[in-house]
Amino acid sequence: MAWSSCDEEEMQYPEFNEVTYMKDPQFSLGMLFSSGAIFRKAVRQHAILHQRGIRLKKNLKEKIKWICADGCSWKCYGIQQQRSTSFQIKTLYNHHTCNPTWIQKQVNSTWIAEAYENEIRMNPTCPVKAFHSRVVNDLKCNINQSMIYRAMKKAKDNILGKHEEEFGKLYLYANELKRSMPLSTIKLMTDPPETGTNRRRFKRFYVCLEPLKEGFGEGCRPLIGLDGCHLRGPFGGILLTAVATDPNDGIYPVAWAQVEAENNDSWDWFLSLLKTDLRIENSGSFTFISDRQKGLVNALEKQVPSSEHRFCVMHLYRNLWHGNRGIGIRKASWFAARSTTEFTFKKHMDILK
Ligand SMILES: [Zn+2]
């Protein structure tokens, strides 16, 4: 018989782990949930993922009864345990004899916002129409575009709130880094407070951790790659990075910073801090690689005037041969870059031309 009731309190029952089981909840008689809300969420999740129509027959503090909306025998009843907030499945008939449904009433904008939060964070400008097709295709149910619009708005508000909260914790984070690794360099720069308030606006954040500084001095070659990339997310900004090469020719991170834009001023600030951290006194023995970003080139000339400056071949290749990609051109670029004599360099440049 597929369904029964359980009363034996002393038995060991499976516990529903909301962190790992929520991706595809499975139920068994006697299963324990940490609260009624988790029980409701898990049953709803299961119905949405398996295209089943279900509805609440009873929704009380101490008793929750789910039944099939199509009228088949499926049912799942949970009861609050005595002197506890946890819920237990007391009745379960876990088999639908009805057909999967296209009309899913358990999906709402909050559910979509939560389920797709990461994707909305990575692609906040995704058009509503495209996101709508994606969700309908995933869930195979009728969702209108206005629900998708509300879900995207909720997710973005949520993400924005979290980001704001995290920016507010930067002072604590910087202090903790300094406490655990006292020789690290951590710089948090803010704009002056607005008139009438003591709220400061974030400007820049620089990190060079103590072990990375030491490791660089002990084993890395004086060859440093510098690059900046745009940060996704509600506040944007640019991430500046400095990487070195370790004795195995592996990439070795040295320092990074979040700045407002990639320009003369921000690169100059980053390089002056990096110079102190890596104890670059005689810059002539160092080589820097860049992507030819104008602000960076100027800052290098100012901060480390006697060091060698090289351009990243991948960036050159991408910029120069944008409409002309291909293995042949890429190989010729690398041959030219790796040439050790003027004669071979000219030969490969002629092939490129
Ligand atoms: Zn059913």
Short mmCIF file of C-alpha atoms and ligand atoms in Angstrom, two decimals:
data_model
loop_
_atom_site.label_atom_id
_atom_site.label_comp_id
_atom_site.label_asym_id
_atom_site.label_seq_id
_atom_site.Cartn_x
_atom_site.Cartn_y
_atom_site.Cartn_z
CA MET A 1 0.00 0.00 0.00
CA ALA A 2 1.50 3.33 -1.02
CA TRP A 3 0.23 5.44 1.82
CA SER A 4 -0.05 5.16 5.58
CA SER A 5 0.09 7.24 8.72
CA CYS A 6 2.81 7.30 11.35
CA ASP A 7 2.50 7.85 15.06
CA GLU A 8 5.63 6.24 16.49
CA GLU A 9 7.40 9.31 17.94
CA GLU A 10 10.39 7.32 19.15
CA MET A 11 11.45 6.19 15.66
CA GLN A 12 14.36 7.82 13.85
CA TYR A 13 12.96 9.83 10.96
CA PRO A 14 14.83 11.40 8.03
CA GLU A 15 15.47 15.11 8.34
CA PHE A 16 14.93 17.43 5.41
CA ASN A 17 18.15 19.35 4.75
CA GLU A 18 16.93 22.66 3.29
CA VAL A 19 20.36 23.61 1.92
CA THR A 20 20.95 20.50 -0.18
CA TYR A 21 17.50 18.95 -0.67
CA MET A 22 15.69 22.07 -1.88
CA LYS A 23 17.09 21.70 -5.43
CA ASP A 24 14.80 18.68 -5.95
CA PRO A 25 12.87 17.80 -2.78
CA GLN A 26 11.86 14.16 -2.23
CA PHE A 27 9.54 13.15 0.59
CA SER A 28 8.99 10.16 2.82
CA LEU A 29 6.59 9.42 5.61
CA GLY A 30 7.75 10.82 8.96
CA MET A 31 10.25 13.22 7.36
CA LEU A 32 11.08 16.17 9.64
CA PHE A 33 11.26 19.83 8.57
CA SER A 34 12.77 22.61 10.69
CA SER A 35 9.60 24.73 10.36
CA GLY A 36 6.21 24.93 8.72
CA ALA A 37 7.57 27.52 6.27
CA ILE A 38 10.28 25.10 5.09
CA PHE A 39 7.70 22.32 4.71
CA ARG A 40 5.45 24.58 2.59
CA LYS A 41 8.43 25.75 0.52
CA ALA A 42 9.67 22.21 -0.13
CA VAL A 43 6.26 20.88 -1.26
CA ARG A 44 5.75 23.93 -3.47
CA GLN A 45 9.24 23.50 -4.96
CA HIS A 46 8.56 19.84 -5.75
CA ALA A 47 5.27 20.70 -7.47
CA ILE A 48 6.85 23.45 -9.59
CA LEU A 49 9.81 21.32 -10.67
CA HIS A 50 7.58 18.36 -11.60
CA GLN A 51 4.78 20.42 -13.23
CA ARG A 52 2.16 19.29 -10.72
CA GLY A 53 -0.92 21.27 -9.73
CA ILE A 54 -1.33 21.29 -5.97
CA ARG A 55 -3.25 23.41 -3.48
CA LEU A 56 -3.46 24.01 0.26
CA LYS A 57 -6.48 22.35 1.83
CA LYS A 58 -5.50 23.53 5.30
CA ASN A 59 -2.87 26.10 6.23
CA LEU A 60 -2.71 26.50 10.01
CA LYS A 61 0.13 27.15 12.43
CA GLU A 62 0.12 23.55 13.62
CA LYS A 63 -1.29 21.74 10.57
CA ILE A 64 -0.63 22.03 6.83
CA LYS A 65 -2.48 19.91 4.27
CA TRP A 66 -1.55 19.84 0.60
CA ILE A 67 -3.73 18.05 -1.94
CA CYS A 68 -3.68 17.65 -5.72
CA ALA A 69 -5.41 20.54 -7.50
CA ASP A 70 -6.50 18.17 -10.30
CA GLY A 71 -8.31 15.94 -7.83
CA CYS A 72 -6.13 12.81 -7.92
CA SER A 73 -5.22 11.00 -4.68
CA TRP A 74 -1.85 12.72 -4.10
CA LYS A 75 -1.66 14.28 -0.62
CA CYS A 76 0.95 15.43 1.84
CA TYR A 77 -0.04 16.43 5.39
CA GLY A 78 2.35 17.91 7.90
CA ILE A 79 1.82 18.47 11.63
CA GLN A 80 3.82 20.57 14.05
CA GLN A 81 5.63 18.47 16.64
CA GLN A 82 4.73 18.93 20.28
CA ARG A 83 6.81 21.56 22.15
CA SER A 84 8.75 22.29 18.96
CA THR A 85 8.55 24.41 15.82
CA SER A 86 9.49 21.50 13.55
CA PHE A 87 7.02 19.84 11.20
CA GLN A 88 6.63 16.19 10.38
CA ILE A 89 4.91 14.46 7.43
CA LYS A 90 2.13 12.42 8.98
CA THR A 91 0.26 11.43 5.84
CA LEU A 92 1.74 10.94 2.41
CA TYR A 93 0.36 9.54 -0.80
CA ASN A 94 3.24 10.38 -3.07
CA HIS A 95 1.95 9.41 -6.50
CA HIS A 96 -0.03 11.58 -8.93
CA THR A 97 -2.35 9.76 -11.29
CA CYS A 98 -3.20 13.06 -13.03
CA ASN A 99 -1.20 14.47 -15.94
CA PRO A 100 1.52 17.10 -15.56
CA THR A 101 -0.03 20.55 -15.82
CA TRP A 102 0.79 23.68 -17.80
CA ILE A 103 -1.14 25.85 -15.31
CA GLN A 104 1.13 26.29 -12.31
CA LYS A 105 -0.40 28.40 -9.56
CA GLN A 106 2.45 27.87 -7.10
CA VAL A 107 4.90 30.01 -9.11
CA ASN A 108 4.97 33.67 -8.22
CA SER A 109 7.38 36.56 -8.73
CA THR A 110 9.06 36.00 -5.33
CA TRP A 111 9.78 32.37 -6.19
CA ILE A 112 11.26 33.33 -9.59
CA ALA A 113 13.28 36.18 -8.04
CA GLU A 114 14.82 33.79 -5.54
CA ALA A 115 15.40 30.92 -7.97
CA TYR A 116 17.04 33.10 -10.63
CA GLU A 117 18.82 35.65 -8.43
CA ASN A 118 22.32 34.57 -9.49
CA GLU A 119 21.50 34.76 -13.17
CA ILE A 120 19.91 38.20 -12.80
CA ARG A 121 23.00 39.35 -10.90
CA MET A 122 25.26 38.17 -13.73
CA ASN A 123 23.06 39.63 -16.46
CA PRO A 124 21.05 42.53 -14.99
CA THR A 125 20.24 44.08 -18.39
CA CYS A 126 18.65 40.93 -19.84
CA PRO A 127 15.38 41.95 -21.61
CA VAL A 128 12.16 40.83 -19.92
CA LYS A 129 11.06 38.99 -23.06
CA ALA A 130 14.23 36.90 -23.26
CA PHE A 131 14.13 36.10 -19.56
CA HIS A 132 10.44 35.17 -19.87
CA SER A 133 11.19 32.62 -22.63
CA ARG A 134 13.99 31.18 -20.52
CA VAL A 135 11.79 30.69 -17.42
CA VAL A 136 8.84 29.28 -19.39
CA ASN A 137 11.20 26.86 -21.12
CA ASP A 138 12.69 25.76 -17.77
CA LEU A 139 9.44 25.37 -15.81
CA LYS A 140 7.10 24.47 -18.69
CA CYS A 141 4.21 26.44 -17.26
CA ASN A 142 2.14 29.52 -18.05
CA ILE A 143 3.82 32.63 -16.67
CA ASN A 144 2.97 36.07 -17.97
CA GLN A 145 5.55 38.73 -18.71
CA SER A 146 4.35 41.05 -15.96
CA MET A 147 5.23 38.40 -13.37
CA ILE A 148 8.71 38.14 -14.89
CA TYR A 149 9.03 41.94 -14.76
CA ARG A 150 8.10 41.97 -11.05
CA ALA A 151 10.47 39.05 -10.36
CA MET A 152 13.39 40.85 -12.03
CA LYS A 153 12.64 43.99 -10.06
CA LYS A 154 12.47 42.07 -6.77
CA ALA A 155 15.74 40.25 -7.50
CA LYS A 156 17.50 43.50 -8.46
CA ASP A 157 16.25 45.27 -5.30
CA ASN A 158 17.44 42.33 -3.26
CA ILE A 159 20.87 42.30 -4.92
CA LEU A 160 21.21 46.06 -4.55
CA GLY A 161 20.32 45.80 -0.86
CA LYS A 162 22.91 43.07 -0.33
CA HIS A 163 25.59 45.06 -2.16
CA GLU A 164 24.86 48.17 -0.09
CA GLU A 165 25.06 46.11 3.08
CA GLU A 166 28.38 44.60 2.00
CA PHE A 167 29.92 47.97 1.13
CA GLY A 168 28.97 49.04 4.67
CA LYS A 169 31.07 46.19 6.07
CA LEU A 170 34.27 47.17 4.26
CA TYR A 171 35.78 48.95 7.27
CA LEU A 172 35.28 45.79 9.36
CA TYR A 173 36.72 43.63 6.59
CA ALA A 174 39.79 45.87 6.28
CA ASN A 175 40.31 45.82 10.06
CA GLU A 176 40.02 42.03 10.15
CA LEU A 177 42.61 41.64 7.37
CA LYS A 178 44.97 43.97 9.24
CA ARG A 179 44.38 42.09 12.50
CA SER A 180 45.06 38.63 11.04
CA MET A 181 47.90 39.69 8.69
CA PRO A 182 49.40 42.88 10.16
CA LEU A 183 51.93 43.49 7.37
CA SER A 184 49.23 43.51 4.67
CA THR A 185 48.50 46.77 2.92
CA ILE A 186 44.80 47.58 2.94
CA LYS A 187 43.66 51.00 1.76
CA LEU A 188 40.06 52.09 1.84
CA MET A 189 39.46 55.46 0.21
CA THR A 190 36.16 57.33 0.50
CA ASP A 191 34.92 60.68 -0.77
CA PRO A 192 34.42 63.39 1.89
CA PRO A 193 31.06 63.11 3.69
CA GLU A 194 28.09 64.91 2.13
CA THR A 195 27.12 68.14 3.88
CA GLY A 196 24.95 67.60 6.92
CA THR A 197 25.66 63.85 7.14
CA ASN A 198 28.54 61.65 8.19
CA ARG A 199 27.91 59.14 5.40
CA ARG A 200 30.95 58.62 3.24
CA ARG A 201 30.81 57.40 -0.34
CA PHE A 202 33.08 54.51 -1.34
CA LYS A 203 35.82 55.41 -3.80
CA ARG A 204 38.65 52.87 -3.84
CA PHE A 205 39.85 49.74 -2.08
CA TYR A 206 43.38 48.33 -2.38
CA VAL A 207 44.58 44.95 -1.06
CA CYS A 208 48.06 43.44 -0.97
CA LEU A 209 48.14 40.60 1.54
CA GLU A 210 51.19 39.93 3.72
CA PRO A 211 51.83 36.32 2.52
CA LEU A 212 51.60 37.40 -1.13
CA LYS A 213 54.11 40.20 -0.52
CA GLU A 214 56.51 37.77 1.16
CA GLY A 215 56.04 35.13 -1.53
CA PHE A 216 56.80 37.63 -4.24
CA GLY A 217 60.08 38.63 -2.55
CA GLU A 218 61.10 35.03 -2.02
CA GLY A 219 60.48 33.36 -5.35
CA CYS A 220 58.86 35.41 -8.11
CA ARG A 221 60.56 36.83 -11.15
CA PRO A 222 60.47 40.62 -11.62
CA LEU A 223 57.86 40.36 -14.36
CA ILE A 224 54.49 41.92 -13.52
CA GLY A 225 51.28 41.86 -15.54
CA LEU A 226 48.78 44.70 -15.02
CA ASP A 227 45.19 44.79 -16.21
CA GLY A 228 41.82 46.32 -15.45
CA CYS A 229 38.37 44.85 -16.04
CA HIS A 230 34.81 46.09 -15.62
CA LEU A 231 32.89 44.75 -12.64
CA ARG A 232 29.33 43.59 -13.13
CA GLY A 233 26.72 44.38 -10.55
CA PRO A 234 24.66 47.38 -9.53
CA PHE A 235 27.57 49.70 -8.69
CA GLY A 236 29.97 48.81 -11.51
CA GLY A 237 33.53 50.02 -11.03
CA ILE A 238 36.82 48.62 -12.27
CA LEU A 239 38.99 45.88 -10.82
CA LEU A 240 42.72 46.57 -11.20
CA THR A 241 45.06 43.61 -10.77
CA ALA A 242 48.78 42.98 -10.61
CA VAL A 243 50.06 39.44 -11.17
CA ALA A 244 53.61 38.11 -11.20
CA THR A 245 55.14 34.83 -12.46
CA ASP A 246 56.30 32.25 -9.95
CA PRO A 247 59.31 29.94 -10.53
CA ASN A 248 57.04 27.41 -12.29
CA ASP A 249 55.85 30.07 -14.75
CA GLY A 250 52.48 30.03 -12.99
CA ILE A 251 50.40 33.15 -12.44
CA TYR A 252 50.97 34.59 -8.98
CA PRO A 253 48.48 37.20 -7.72
CA VAL A 254 50.13 40.14 -5.99
CA ALA A 255 47.64 42.95 -5.43
CA TRP A 256 44.20 44.10 -6.54
CA ALA A 257 42.01 47.15 -6.14
CA GLN A 258 38.51 48.32 -6.90
CA VAL A 259 38.48 51.83 -8.35
CA GLU A 260 35.91 54.14 -9.89
CA ALA A 261 37.43 54.19 -13.40
CA GLU A 262 40.52 53.17 -15.34
CA ASN A 263 42.46 56.42 -15.83
CA ASN A 264 45.79 58.18 -15.10
CA ASP A 265 44.84 58.96 -11.52
CA SER A 266 43.61 55.50 -10.50
CA TRP A 267 46.54 53.65 -12.12
CA ASP A 268 48.98 56.15 -10.61
CA TRP A 269 47.49 55.52 -7.14
CA PHE A 270 47.60 51.73 -7.65
CA LEU A 271 51.19 51.69 -8.94
CA SER A 272 52.52 53.96 -6.18
CA LEU A 273 51.12 51.53 -3.57
CA LEU A 274 52.36 48.48 -5.51
CA LYS A 275 55.85 50.00 -5.80
CA THR A 276 56.08 50.33 -2.01
CA ASP A 277 54.63 46.86 -1.35
CA LEU A 278 57.01 45.08 -3.73
CA ARG A 279 59.93 47.27 -2.59
CA ILE A 280 60.66 48.40 -6.14
CA GLU A 281 63.53 50.83 -5.59
CA ASN A 282 65.51 50.22 -8.73
CA SER A 283 62.73 49.93 -11.28
CA GLY A 284 65.28 49.13 -14.03
CA SER A 285 65.31 45.46 -13.06
CA PHE A 286 61.50 45.08 -13.48
CA THR A 287 59.40 44.41 -16.54
CA PHE A 288 55.71 45.34 -16.73
CA ILE A 289 53.17 43.99 -19.19
CA SER A 290 50.07 46.02 -20.01
CA ASP A 291 47.22 46.14 -22.53
CA ARG A 292 48.31 49.63 -23.75
CA GLN A 293 45.59 51.34 -21.73
CA LYS A 294 46.52 55.02 -21.92
CA GLY A 295 46.18 55.80 -18.20
CA LEU A 296 48.31 52.80 -17.34
CA VAL A 297 51.04 53.65 -19.85
CA ASN A 298 51.27 57.20 -18.43
CA ALA A 299 51.30 55.95 -14.84
CA LEU A 300 54.07 53.45 -15.62
CA GLU A 301 56.20 56.21 -17.16
CA LYS A 302 55.72 58.30 -14.04
CA GLN A 303 56.07 55.66 -11.32
CA VAL A 304 58.63 53.22 -12.78
CA PRO A 305 60.36 55.25 -15.51
CA SER A 306 63.39 53.02 -15.97
CA SER A 307 61.62 49.65 -16.08
CA GLU A 308 60.93 47.71 -19.26
CA HIS A 309 57.39 47.99 -20.58
CA ARG A 310 55.87 45.32 -22.86
CA PHE A 311 52.43 44.89 -24.36
CA CYS A 312 50.29 41.80 -23.95
CA VAL A 313 50.27 39.88 -27.26
CA MET A 314 46.71 38.65 -26.77
CA HIS A 315 45.47 42.24 -26.39
CA LEU A 316 47.47 43.38 -29.43
CA TYR A 317 46.14 40.49 -31.47
CA ARG A 318 42.55 41.22 -30.42
CA ASN A 319 42.84 44.94 -31.12
CA LEU A 320 44.76 44.77 -34.38
CA TRP A 321 43.04 41.84 -36.03
CA HIS A 322 39.53 42.32 -34.78
CA GLY A 323 37.84 41.70 -38.11
CA ASN A 324 40.45 39.19 -39.21
CA ARG A 325 40.69 36.48 -36.62
CA GLY A 326 42.17 33.13 -37.40
CA ILE A 327 44.79 30.62 -36.40
CA GLY A 328 47.18 31.86 -39.14
CA ILE A 329 47.13 35.46 -37.91
CA ARG A 330 47.37 34.45 -34.28
CA LYS A 331 50.38 32.23 -34.98
CA ALA A 332 52.11 34.96 -37.00
CA SER A 333 51.51 37.44 -34.14
CA TRP A 334 53.11 35.07 -31.67
CA PHE A 335 56.05 34.32 -33.99
CA ALA A 336 56.70 38.06 -34.33
CA ALA A 337 56.39 38.59 -30.56
CA ARG A 338 58.76 35.72 -29.78
CA SER A 339 61.42 36.80 -32.28
CA THR A 340 64.78 37.35 -30.67
CA THR A 341 66.48 39.11 -33.61
CA GLU A 342 65.44 42.10 -35.70
CA PHE A 343 65.70 40.01 -38.87
CA THR A 344 63.21 37.33 -37.74
CA PHE A 345 60.90 39.98 -36.26
CA LYS A 346 60.74 41.84 -39.61
CA LYS A 347 60.20 38.57 -41.46
CA HIS A 348 57.18 37.66 -39.32
CA MET A 349 55.82 41.20 -39.46
CA ASP A 350 55.97 41.01 -43.28
CA ILE A 351 53.95 37.80 -43.16
CA LEU A 352 51.43 39.52 -40.89
CA LYS A 353 51.10 42.49 -43.26
ZN ZN B 1 -2.43 14.83 -9.11
#
